[in-house]
PDB file of C-alpha atoms and ligand atoms in Angstrom:
ATOM      1  CA  UNK A   1      25.191  50.907 132.014  1.00  0.00           C
ATOM      2  CA  UNK A   2      22.545  53.581 131.758  1.00  0.00           C
ATOM      3  CA  UNK A   3      21.730  55.237 128.484  1.00  0.00           C
ATOM      4  CA  UNK A   4      23.731  58.334 127.594  1.00  0.00           C
ATOM      5  CA  UNK A   5      21.733  61.497 128.180  1.00  0.00           C
ATOM      6  CA  UNK A   6      21.939  65.222 127.610  1.00  0.00           C
ATOM      7  CA  UNK A   7      20.901  67.078 130.733  1.00  0.00           C
ATOM      8  CA  UNK A   8      20.047  70.616 131.820  1.00  0.00           C
ATOM      9  CA  UNK A   9      20.369  71.370 135.544  1.00  0.00           C
ATOM     10  CA  UNK A  10      19.277  74.837 136.653  1.00  0.00           C
ATOM     11  CA  UNK A  11      21.054  76.416 139.615  1.00  0.00           C
ATOM     12  CA  UNK A  12      24.017  74.054 139.284  1.00  0.00           C
ATOM     13  CA  UNK A  13      26.860  76.388 140.242  1.00  0.00           C
ATOM     14  CA  UNK A  14      26.371  75.515 143.924  1.00  0.00           C
ATOM     15  CA  UNK A  15      24.958  73.009 146.392  1.00  0.00           C
ATOM     16  CA  UNK A  16      22.435  70.382 145.317  1.00  0.00           C
ATOM     17  CA  UNK A  17      22.399  71.362 141.638  1.00  0.00           C
ATOM     18  CA  UNK A  18      26.185  71.129 141.416  1.00  0.00           C
ATOM     19  CA  UNK A  19      26.024  67.708 143.060  1.00  0.00           C
ATOM     20  CA  UNK A  20      23.428  66.500 140.565  1.00  0.00           C
ATOM     21  CA  UNK A  21      25.365  67.902 137.585  1.00  0.00           C
ATOM     22  CA  UNK A  22      28.513  66.167 138.855  1.00  0.00           C
ATOM     23  CA  UNK A  23      26.706  62.842 139.266  1.00  0.00           C
ATOM     24  CA  UNK A  24      25.283  63.146 135.732  1.00  0.00           C
ATOM     25  CA  UNK A  25      28.713  63.919 134.254  1.00  0.00           C
ATOM     26  CA  UNK A  26      30.125  60.933 136.170  1.00  0.00           C
ATOM     27  CA  UNK A  27      27.511  58.769 134.395  1.00  0.00           C
ATOM     28  CA  UNK A  28      28.918  59.979 131.072  1.00  0.00           C
ATOM     29  CA  UNK A  29      26.117  62.430 130.321  1.00  0.00           C
ATOM     30  CA  UNK A  30      26.524  65.866 128.754  1.00  0.00           C
ATOM     31  CA  UNK A  31      25.389  68.647 131.066  1.00  0.00           C
ATOM     32  CA  UNK A  32      24.316  72.271 130.714  1.00  0.00           C
ATOM     33  CA  UNK A  33      25.185  74.142 133.897  1.00  0.00           C
ATOM     34  CA  UNK A  34      23.328  77.264 135.028  1.00  0.00           C
ATOM     35  CA  UNK A  35      23.416  79.613 137.980  1.00  0.00           C
ATOM     36  CA  UNK A  36      25.154  82.647 139.380  1.00  0.00           C
ATOM     37  CA  UNK A  37      28.604  83.016 140.881  1.00  0.00           C
ATOM     38  CA  UNK A  38      32.185  84.020 140.226  1.00  0.00           C
ATOM     39  CA  UNK A  39      32.951  83.609 136.509  1.00  0.00           C
ATOM     40  CA  UNK A  40      36.360  82.053 137.158  1.00  0.00           C
ATOM     41  CA  UNK A  41      34.966  79.509 139.626  1.00  0.00           C
ATOM     42  CA  UNK A  42      32.143  78.563 137.259  1.00  0.00           C
ATOM     43  CA  UNK A  43      34.589  78.055 134.382  1.00  0.00           C
ATOM     44  CA  UNK A  44      36.815  75.939 136.649  1.00  0.00           C
ATOM     45  CA  UNK A  45      33.794  73.791 137.549  1.00  0.00           C
ATOM     46  CA  UNK A  46      32.728  73.438 133.895  1.00  0.00           C
ATOM     47  CA  UNK A  47      36.192  72.640 132.574  1.00  0.00           C
ATOM     48  CA  UNK A  48      36.934  70.371 135.542  1.00  0.00           C
ATOM     49  CA  UNK A  49      33.851  68.217 134.920  1.00  0.00           C
ATOM     50  CA  UNK A  50      34.660  67.982 131.211  1.00  0.00           C
ATOM     51  CA  UNK A  51      38.254  66.966 131.866  1.00  0.00           C
ATOM     52  CA  UNK A  52      37.435  64.471 134.618  1.00  0.00           C
ATOM     53  CA  UNK A  53      34.526  62.697 132.947  1.00  0.00           C
ATOM     54  CA  UNK A  54      35.179  63.217 129.206  1.00  0.00           C
ATOM     55  CA  UNK A  55      31.746  64.686 128.538  1.00  0.00           C
ATOM     56  CA  UNK A  56      30.596  68.021 127.146  1.00  0.00           C
ATOM     57  CA  UNK A  57      29.740  70.481 129.899  1.00  0.00           C
ATOM     58  CA  UNK A  58      28.324  73.861 128.919  1.00  0.00           C
ATOM     59  CA  UNK A  59      27.336  76.869 131.004  1.00  0.00           C
ATOM     60  CA  UNK A  60      24.504  79.294 130.396  1.00  0.00           C
ATOM     61  CA  UNK A  61      23.963  82.039 132.969  1.00  0.00           C
ATOM     62  CA  UNK A  62      20.228  82.546 132.312  1.00  0.00           C
ATOM     63  CA  UNK A  63      18.448  84.373 135.116  1.00  0.00           C
ATOM     64  CA  UNK A  64      15.574  82.132 136.204  1.00  0.00           C
ATOM     65  CA  UNK A  65      13.368  85.187 136.749  1.00  0.00           C
ATOM     66  CA  UNK A  66      13.537  85.931 132.993  1.00  0.00           C
ATOM     67  CA  UNK A  67      11.451  83.710 130.687  1.00  0.00           C
ATOM     68  CA  UNK A  68      13.263  84.819 127.518  1.00  0.00           C
ATOM     69  CA  UNK A  69      16.655  83.928 129.023  1.00  0.00           C
ATOM     70  CA  UNK A  70      15.240  80.546 130.124  1.00  0.00           C
ATOM     71  CA  UNK A  71      14.059  79.828 126.575  1.00  0.00           C
ATOM     72  CA  UNK A  72      17.493  80.783 125.216  1.00  0.00           C
ATOM     73  CA  UNK A  73      19.162  78.388 127.664  1.00  0.00           C
ATOM     74  CA  UNK A  74      17.036  75.479 126.442  1.00  0.00           C
ATOM     75  CA  UNK A  75      17.598  76.488 122.806  1.00  0.00           C
ATOM     76  CA  UNK A  76      21.370  76.568 123.384  1.00  0.00           C
ATOM     77  CA  UNK A  77      21.300  73.113 125.012  1.00  0.00           C
ATOM     78  CA  UNK A  78      19.228  71.691 122.148  1.00  0.00           C
ATOM     79  CA  UNK A  79      21.466  73.272 119.515  1.00  0.00           C
ATOM     80  CA  UNK A  80      24.673  72.037 121.201  1.00  0.00           C
ATOM     81  CA  UNK A  81      23.594  68.567 122.332  1.00  0.00           C
ATOM     82  CA  UNK A  82      20.995  67.857 119.634  1.00  0.00           C
ATOM     83  CA  UNK A  83      18.305  67.284 122.253  1.00  0.00           C
ATOM     84  CA  UNK A  84      17.520  67.573 125.962  1.00  0.00           C
ATOM     85  CA  UNK A  85      16.610  64.237 127.596  1.00  0.00           C
ATOM     86  CA  UNK A  86      16.858  65.203 131.250  1.00  0.00           C
ATOM     87  CA  UNK A  87      15.737  68.441 132.881  1.00  0.00           C
ATOM     88  CA  UNK A  88      16.345  69.187 136.553  1.00  0.00           C
ATOM     89  CA  UNK A  89      14.632  72.290 137.888  1.00  0.00           C
ATOM     90  CA  UNK A  90      16.747  73.047 140.905  1.00  0.00           C
ATOM     91  CA  UNK A  91      17.463  76.803 141.069  1.00  0.00           C
ATOM     92  CA  UNK A  92      16.026  78.250 144.234  1.00  0.00           C
ATOM     93  CA  UNK A  93      16.303  80.964 146.843  1.00  0.00           C
ATOM     94  CA  UNK A  94      14.899  81.436 150.338  1.00  0.00           C
ATOM     95  CA  UNK A  95      13.809  84.323 152.510  1.00  0.00           C
ATOM     96  CA  UNK A  96      12.798  84.005 156.153  1.00  0.00           C
ATOM     97  CA  UNK A  97      10.485  86.598 157.665  1.00  0.00           C
ATOM     98  CA  UNK A  98       7.070  86.882 159.342  1.00  0.00           C
ATOM     99  CA  UNK A  99       4.436  87.427 156.643  1.00  0.00           C
ATOM    100  CA  UNK A 100       3.570  90.931 157.833  1.00  0.00           C
ATOM    101  CA  UNK A 101       7.162  92.030 157.173  1.00  0.00           C
ATOM    102  CA  UNK A 102       7.783  89.841 154.109  1.00  0.00           C
ATOM    103  CA  UNK A 103       9.107  92.103 151.305  1.00  0.00           C
ATOM    104  CA  UNK A 104       6.920  92.056 148.160  1.00  0.00           C
ATOM    105  CA  UNK A 105      10.012  91.820 145.957  1.00  0.00           C
ATOM    106  CA  UNK A 106      11.214  88.707 147.822  1.00  0.00           C
ATOM    107  CA  UNK A 107       7.801  87.057 147.381  1.00  0.00           C
ATOM    108  CA  UNK A 108       7.901  87.768 143.632  1.00  0.00           C
ATOM    109  CA  UNK A 109      11.493  86.553 143.259  1.00  0.00           C
ATOM    110  CA  UNK A 110      10.870  83.312 145.155  1.00  0.00           C
ATOM    111  CA  UNK A 111       7.743  82.495 143.142  1.00  0.00           C
ATOM    112  CA  UNK A 112       9.602  83.315 139.904  1.00  0.00           C
ATOM    113  CA  UNK A 113      12.776  81.314 140.623  1.00  0.00           C
ATOM    114  CA  UNK A 114      11.409  78.423 142.703  1.00  0.00           C
ATOM    115  CA  UNK A 115       8.177  77.859 140.744  1.00  0.00           C
ATOM    116  CA  UNK A 116       7.606  79.785 137.494  1.00  0.00           C
ATOM    117  CA  UNK A 117      11.069  79.018 136.061  1.00  0.00           C
ATOM    118  CA  UNK A 118      10.135  75.320 136.080  1.00  0.00           C
ATOM    119  CA  UNK A 119       7.030  76.088 134.035  1.00  0.00           C
ATOM    120  CA  UNK A 120       9.175  77.906 131.459  1.00  0.00           C
ATOM    121  CA  UNK A 121      11.874  75.212 131.203  1.00  0.00           C
ATOM    122  CA  UNK A 122       9.310  72.398 131.017  1.00  0.00           C
ATOM    123  CA  UNK A 123       7.302  74.286 128.395  1.00  0.00           C
ATOM    124  CA  UNK A 124      10.478  74.633 126.311  1.00  0.00           C
ATOM    125  CA  UNK A 125      11.555  70.934 126.483  1.00  0.00           C
ATOM    126  CA  UNK A 126       8.222  69.102 126.583  1.00  0.00           C
ATOM    127  CA  UNK A 127       7.337  68.970 122.864  1.00  0.00           C
ATOM    128  CA  UNK A 128      10.735  67.498 121.958  1.00  0.00           C
ATOM    129  CA  UNK A 129      10.620  64.922 124.763  1.00  0.00           C
ATOM    130  CA  UNK A 130       7.109  63.804 123.772  1.00  0.00           C
ATOM    131  CA  UNK A 131       8.072  63.598 120.116  1.00  0.00           C
ATOM    132  CA  UNK A 132      11.105  61.403 120.901  1.00  0.00           C
ATOM    133  CA  UNK A 133       9.136  59.271 123.376  1.00  0.00           C
ATOM    134  CA  UNK A 134      11.579  59.825 126.227  1.00  0.00           C
ATOM    135  CA  UNK A 135      12.153  62.421 128.889  1.00  0.00           C
ATOM    136  CA  UNK A 136      13.003  62.717 132.541  1.00  0.00           C
ATOM    137  CA  UNK A 137      11.947  65.856 134.396  1.00  0.00           C
ATOM    138  CA  UNK A 138      12.933  66.251 138.038  1.00  0.00           C
ATOM    139  CA  UNK A 139      11.791  69.180 140.138  1.00  0.00           C
ATOM    140  CA  UNK A 140      13.754  69.835 143.310  1.00  0.00           C
ATOM    141  CA  UNK A 141      10.943  70.718 145.700  1.00  0.00           C
ATOM    142  CA  UNK A 142      11.448  70.341 149.467  1.00  0.00           C
ATOM    143  CA  UNK A 143       9.934  68.881 152.596  1.00  0.00           C
ATOM    144  CA  UNK A 144       8.352  72.344 152.460  1.00  0.00           C
ATOM    145  CA  UNK A 145       6.495  71.138 149.360  1.00  0.00           C
ATOM    146  CA  UNK A 146       4.570  68.795 151.668  1.00  0.00           C
ATOM    147  CA  UNK A 147       4.442  70.532 155.046  1.00  0.00           C
ATOM    148  CA  UNK A 148       4.891  74.122 156.215  1.00  0.00           C
ATOM    149  CA  UNK A 149       7.095  75.996 158.669  1.00  0.00           C
ATOM    150  CA  UNK A 150       6.418  79.520 159.909  1.00  0.00           C
ATOM    151  CA  UNK A 151       8.161  82.545 158.361  1.00  0.00           C
ATOM    152  CA  UNK A 152       8.681  80.897 154.948  1.00  0.00           C
ATOM    153  CA  UNK A 153       5.407  81.867 153.253  1.00  0.00           C
ATOM    154  CA  UNK A 154       6.756  82.359 149.723  1.00  0.00           C
ATOM    155  CA  UNK A 155       9.039  79.321 149.807  1.00  0.00           C
ATOM    156  CA  UNK A 156       6.350  76.983 151.139  1.00  0.00           C
ATOM    157  CA  UNK A 157       3.826  78.313 148.610  1.00  0.00           C
ATOM    158  CA  UNK A 158       6.283  77.880 145.716  1.00  0.00           C
ATOM    159  CA  UNK A 159       7.323  74.385 146.814  1.00  0.00           C
ATOM    160  CA  UNK A 160       3.731  73.205 147.256  1.00  0.00           C
ATOM    161  CA  UNK A 161       3.092  74.691 143.812  1.00  0.00           C
ATOM    162  CA  UNK A 162       5.921  72.768 142.202  1.00  0.00           C
ATOM    163  CA  UNK A 163       4.611  69.497 143.628  1.00  0.00           C
ATOM    164  CA  UNK A 164       1.295  70.265 141.893  1.00  0.00           C
ATOM    165  CA  UNK A 165       3.091  71.167 138.660  1.00  0.00           C
ATOM    166  CA  UNK A 166       4.982  67.860 138.898  1.00  0.00           C
ATOM    167  CA  UNK A 167       1.725  65.871 139.011  1.00  0.00           C
ATOM    168  CA  UNK A 168       0.241  67.747 136.051  1.00  0.00           C
ATOM    169  CA  UNK A 169       3.329  67.272 133.866  1.00  0.00           C
ATOM    170  CA  UNK A 170       3.460  63.583 134.845  1.00  0.00           C
ATOM    171  CA  UNK A 171      -0.080  63.153 133.515  1.00  0.00           C
ATOM    172  CA  UNK A 172       0.699  65.059 130.313  1.00  0.00           C
ATOM    173  CA  UNK A 173       3.845  63.001 129.683  1.00  0.00           C
ATOM    174  CA  UNK A 174       2.499  59.647 130.816  1.00  0.00           C
ATOM    175  CA  UNK A 175       1.757  58.155 127.396  1.00  0.00           C
ATOM    176  CA  UNK A 176       4.869  59.630 125.802  1.00  0.00           C
ATOM    177  CA  UNK A 177       7.677  58.109 127.891  1.00  0.00           C
ATOM    178  CA  UNK A 178       8.157  61.357 129.794  1.00  0.00           C
ATOM    179  CA  UNK A 179       8.239  61.083 133.580  1.00  0.00           C
ATOM    180  CA  UNK A 180       8.109  63.992 135.992  1.00  0.00           C
ATOM    181  CA  UNK A 181       8.957  63.640 139.668  1.00  0.00           C
ATOM    182  CA  UNK A 182       9.642  65.913 142.596  1.00  0.00           C
ATOM    183  CA  UNK A 183      12.453  65.328 145.078  1.00  0.00           C
ATOM    184  CA  UNK A 184      11.606  66.700 148.517  1.00  0.00           C
ATOM    185  CA  UNK A 185      14.787  67.042 150.560  1.00  0.00           C
ATOM    186  CA  UNK A 186      14.941  67.912 154.207  1.00  0.00           C
ATOM    187  CA  UNK A 187      17.812  70.133 155.350  1.00  0.00           C
ATOM    188  CA  UNK A 188      21.016  69.902 153.319  1.00  0.00           C
ATOM    189  CA  UNK A 189      24.031  71.929 154.433  1.00  0.00           C
ATOM    190  CA  UNK A 190      24.416  74.216 151.420  1.00  0.00           C
ATOM    191  CA  UNK A 191      24.827  78.005 151.165  1.00  0.00           C
ATOM    192  CA  UNK A 192      20.994  78.300 150.963  1.00  0.00           C
ATOM    193  CA  UNK A 193      20.627  76.842 154.456  1.00  0.00           C
ATOM    194  CA  UNK A 194      23.714  78.493 155.893  1.00  0.00           C
ATOM    195  CA  UNK A 195      22.422  81.924 154.802  1.00  0.00           C
ATOM    196  CA  UNK A 196      19.020  81.552 156.520  1.00  0.00           C
ATOM    197  CA  UNK A 197      20.421  80.692 159.955  1.00  0.00           C
ATOM    198  CA  UNK A 198      20.962  84.348 161.062  1.00  0.00           C
ATOM    199  CA  UNK A 199      17.456  85.443 159.877  1.00  0.00           C
ATOM    200  CA  UNK A 200      15.785  82.460 161.516  1.00  0.00           C
ATOM    201  CA  UNK A 201      17.629  83.334 164.727  1.00  0.00           C
ATOM    202  CA  UNK A 202      16.154  86.843 164.612  1.00  0.00           C
ATOM    203  CA  UNK A 203      12.627  85.680 163.629  1.00  0.00           C
ATOM    204  CA  UNK A 204      12.548  83.109 166.448  1.00  0.00           C
ATOM    205  CA  UNK A 205      14.559  85.048 169.048  1.00  0.00           C
ATOM    206  CA  UNK A 206      17.225  82.336 169.268  1.00  0.00           C
ATOM    207  CA  UNK A 207      20.997  82.100 168.946  1.00  0.00           C
ATOM    208  CA  UNK A 208      22.378  80.654 165.692  1.00  0.00           C
ATOM    209  CA  UNK A 209      23.508  77.499 167.538  1.00  0.00           C
ATOM    210  CA  UNK A 210      19.965  77.039 168.865  1.00  0.00           C
ATOM    211  CA  UNK A 211      18.587  77.409 165.328  1.00  0.00           C
ATOM    212  CA  UNK A 212      20.763  74.533 164.078  1.00  0.00           C
ATOM    213  CA  UNK A 213      19.890  72.302 167.021  1.00  0.00           C
ATOM    214  CA  UNK A 214      16.282  73.243 167.824  1.00  0.00           C
ATOM    215  CA  UNK A 215      14.915  74.220 164.398  1.00  0.00           C
ATOM    216  CA  UNK A 216      16.984  72.653 161.636  1.00  0.00           C
ATOM    217  CA  UNK A 217      18.054  69.282 162.969  1.00  0.00           C
ATOM    218  CA  UNK A 218      15.025  69.038 165.278  1.00  0.00           C
ATOM    219  CA  UNK A 219      12.897  68.804 162.110  1.00  0.00           C
ATOM    220  CA  UNK A 220      14.686  65.608 161.091  1.00  0.00           C
ATOM    221  CA  UNK A 221      14.223  62.569 163.325  1.00  0.00           C
ATOM    222  CA  UNK A 222      17.605  61.192 162.206  1.00  0.00           C
ATOM    223  CA  UNK A 223      19.196  64.432 163.563  1.00  0.00           C
ATOM    224  CA  UNK A 224      21.441  64.483 160.517  1.00  0.00           C
ATOM    225  CA  UNK A 225      21.637  66.634 157.413  1.00  0.00           C
ATOM    226  CA  UNK A 226      20.714  65.060 154.083  1.00  0.00           C
ATOM    227  CA  UNK A 227      23.748  65.099 151.757  1.00  0.00           C
ATOM    228  CA  UNK A 228      24.032  66.450 148.236  1.00  0.00           C
ATOM    229  CA  UNK A 229      25.373  63.066 147.104  1.00  0.00           C
ATOM    230  CA  UNK A 230      22.276  61.244 148.419  1.00  0.00           C
ATOM    231  CA  UNK A 231      19.989  63.558 146.459  1.00  0.00           C
ATOM    232  CA  UNK A 232      22.127  63.246 143.322  1.00  0.00           C
ATOM    233  CA  UNK A 233      21.962  59.426 143.530  1.00  0.00           C
ATOM    234  CA  UNK A 234      18.152  59.594 143.710  1.00  0.00           C
ATOM    235  CA  UNK A 235      18.088  61.906 140.686  1.00  0.00           C
ATOM    236  CA  UNK A 236      20.265  59.478 138.708  1.00  0.00           C
ATOM    237  CA  UNK A 237      17.927  56.611 139.643  1.00  0.00           C
ATOM    238  CA  UNK A 238      14.852  58.583 138.557  1.00  0.00           C
ATOM    239  CA  UNK A 239      16.463  58.947 135.117  1.00  0.00           C
ATOM    240  CA  UNK A 240      16.995  55.198 134.734  1.00  0.00           C
ATOM    241  CA  UNK A 241      14.885  52.643 132.884  1.00  0.00           C
ATOM    242  CA  UNK A 242      13.960  51.049 136.227  1.00  0.00           C
ATOM    243  CA  UNK A 243      12.230  54.316 137.131  1.00  0.00           C
ATOM    244  CA  UNK A 244      10.060  54.359 134.003  1.00  0.00           C
ATOM    245  CA  UNK A 245       6.880  53.719 136.023  1.00  0.00           C
ATOM    246  CA  UNK A 246       7.737  56.220 138.731  1.00  0.00           C
ATOM    247  CA  UNK A 247       6.031  59.469 137.808  1.00  0.00           C
ATOM    248  CA  UNK A 248       3.993  62.204 139.431  1.00  0.00           C
ATOM    249  CA  UNK A 249       5.491  61.366 142.821  1.00  0.00           C
ATOM    250  CA  UNK A 250       7.005  63.547 145.536  1.00  0.00           C
ATOM    251  CA  UNK A 251       9.997  61.634 146.881  1.00  0.00           C
ATOM    252  CA  UNK A 252      10.860  62.480 150.468  1.00  0.00           C
ATOM    253  CA  UNK A 253      14.550  62.370 151.364  1.00  0.00           C
ATOM    254  CA  UNK A 254      14.343  64.115 154.704  1.00  0.00           C
ATOM    255  CA  UNK A 255      15.540  61.913 157.563  1.00  0.00           C
ATOM    256  CA  UNK A 256      11.903  61.197 158.451  1.00  0.00           C
ATOM    257  CA  UNK A 257      10.771  64.846 158.773  1.00  0.00           C
ATOM    258  CA  UNK A 258       7.442  64.466 156.951  1.00  0.00           C
ATOM    259  CA  UNK A 259       6.685  61.099 158.601  1.00  0.00           C
ATOM    260  CA  UNK A 260       5.710  62.781 161.865  1.00  0.00           C
TER     261      UNK A 260
HETATM  262  P1  NAD B 301      22.349  76.994 146.807  1.00  0.00           P
HETATM  263  O1  NAD B 301      22.134  78.393 147.272  1.00  0.00           O
HETATM  264  O2  NAD B 301      23.596  76.274 147.201  1.00  0.00           O
HETATM  265  O3  NAD B 301      22.206  76.916 145.213  1.00  0.00           O
HETATM  266  C1  NAD B 301      21.188  77.596 144.526  1.00  0.00           C
HETATM  267  C2  NAD B 301      21.538  77.672 143.060  1.00  0.00           C
HETATM  268  O4  NAD B 301      20.499  78.419 142.387  1.00  0.00           O
HETATM  269  C3  NAD B 301      22.852  78.424 142.801  1.00  0.00           C
HETATM  270  O5  NAD B 301      23.529  77.820 141.715  1.00  0.00           O
HETATM  271  C4  NAD B 301      22.375  79.826 142.411  1.00  0.00           C
HETATM  272  O6  NAD B 301      23.303  80.550 141.623  1.00  0.00           O
HETATM  273  C5  NAD B 301      21.129  79.461 141.630  1.00  0.00           C
HETATM  274  N1  NAD B 301      20.223  80.590 141.465  1.00  0.00           N
HETATM  275  C6  NAD B 301      19.697  81.405 142.411  1.00  0.00           C
HETATM  276  N2  NAD B 301      18.954  82.352 141.839  1.00  0.00           N
HETATM  277  C7  NAD B 301      19.011  82.146 140.499  1.00  0.00           C
HETATM  278  C8  NAD B 301      18.457  82.810 139.358  1.00  0.00           C
HETATM  279  N3  NAD B 301      17.681  83.890 139.470  1.00  0.00           N
HETATM  280  N4  NAD B 301      18.731  82.312 138.135  1.00  0.00           N
HETATM  281  C9  NAD B 301      19.547  81.225 137.996  1.00  0.00           C
HETATM  282  N5  NAD B 301      20.093  80.557 139.025  1.00  0.00           N
HETATM  283  C10 NAD B 301      19.824  81.030 140.253  1.00  0.00           C
HETATM  284  O7  NAD B 301      21.051  76.213 147.316  1.00  0.00           O
HETATM  285  P2  NAD B 301      20.711  74.639 147.453  1.00  0.00           P
HETATM  286  O8  NAD B 301      20.501  74.376 148.892  1.00  0.00           O
HETATM  287  O9  NAD B 301      21.636  73.797 146.677  1.00  0.00           O
HETATM  288  O10 NAD B 301      19.261  74.641 146.790  1.00  0.00           O
HETATM  289  C11 NAD B 301      18.975  74.051 145.538  1.00  0.00           C
HETATM  290  C12 NAD B 301      17.503  73.688 145.505  1.00  0.00           C
HETATM  291  O11 NAD B 301      17.219  72.742 146.526  1.00  0.00           O
HETATM  292  C13 NAD B 301      16.563  74.872 145.756  1.00  0.00           C
HETATM  293  O12 NAD B 301      15.442  74.778 144.902  1.00  0.00           O
HETATM  294  C14 NAD B 301      16.158  74.678 147.191  1.00  0.00           C
HETATM  295  O13 NAD B 301      14.911  75.255 147.477  1.00  0.00           O
HETATM  296  C15 NAD B 301      16.116  73.171 147.279  1.00  0.00           C
HETATM  297  N6  NAD B 301      16.202  72.639 148.640  1.00  0.00           N
HETATM  298  C16 NAD B 301      17.278  72.898 149.423  1.00  0.00           C
HETATM  299  C17 NAD B 301      17.313  72.379 150.707  1.00  0.00           C
HETATM  300  C18 NAD B 301      18.464  72.617 151.629  1.00  0.00           C
HETATM  301  O14 NAD B 301      18.334  72.288 152.802  1.00  0.00           O
HETATM  302  N7  NAD B 301      19.568  73.146 151.182  1.00  0.00           N
HETATM  303  C19 NAD B 301      16.254  71.598 151.175  1.00  0.00           C
HETATM  304  C20 NAD B 301      15.177  71.351 150.345  1.00  0.00           C
HETATM  305  C21 NAD B 301      15.169  71.880 149.068  1.00  0.00           C
END
């Protein structure tokens, strides 16, 4: 039986973040959800997790490009739960385009959501975690935090950045019971991946079927997508006592992609 925790998972109204929030609730932990989407669907998710697992599940729609909204989200979680023990920085977006055509606004948004938001959430939770002598911070990076692909300049820059941030926070938390790790997934079939297939097809002059076969699954020696559940199980493990000495690491879960 793992300790009961209070967790914040950014970008948890969809995909990987929703999977992690669900796995945390299934462990009996309280969860603060965040992310965009249809209000009715988000409320159904929130209420459904509460009813199924008997935990408190809250929702705060903070925009991860807005530092003041991020601070308010953490303040609301602390006020409601008493404290935040687990923080998962997961919110992320993608844009696929050759660098010469890459829109400035997309660069700024990707750096803000995929990298800077993690700085703001960590800054807001760190003092409390250090004071209590316990904290688990997990940054959802990517295989693109370790290696590059063409046409994803902002995403690859942000994901490499978050791996560096992970190491720094691990060192700052090391003597205070606060671990910080990055999870680096390969391709997971979520809306984020589904949406980039048409743009990748245009950028590479391929059909969408060819993109799945020759770009997406070709990157992964197993020729299979990583699943949301596999990533969520790794996140749960990283929060456990057995993971107390695992910190500052970038954990590949990518079907062998980065091993090449
Ligand atoms: P997704 O599109 O299914 O979910 C993204 C979540 O982020 C959603 O809840 C969305 O509402 C939220 N979000 C987007 N912009 C936001 C903003 N400004 N403020 C608050 N929330 C915002 O995507 P996913 O595939 O589940 O991706 C989750 C994370 O995993 C991302 O950081 C992504 O880079 C990373 N990742 C995904 C894959 C993959 O193959 N899907 C691989 C490696 C890493």
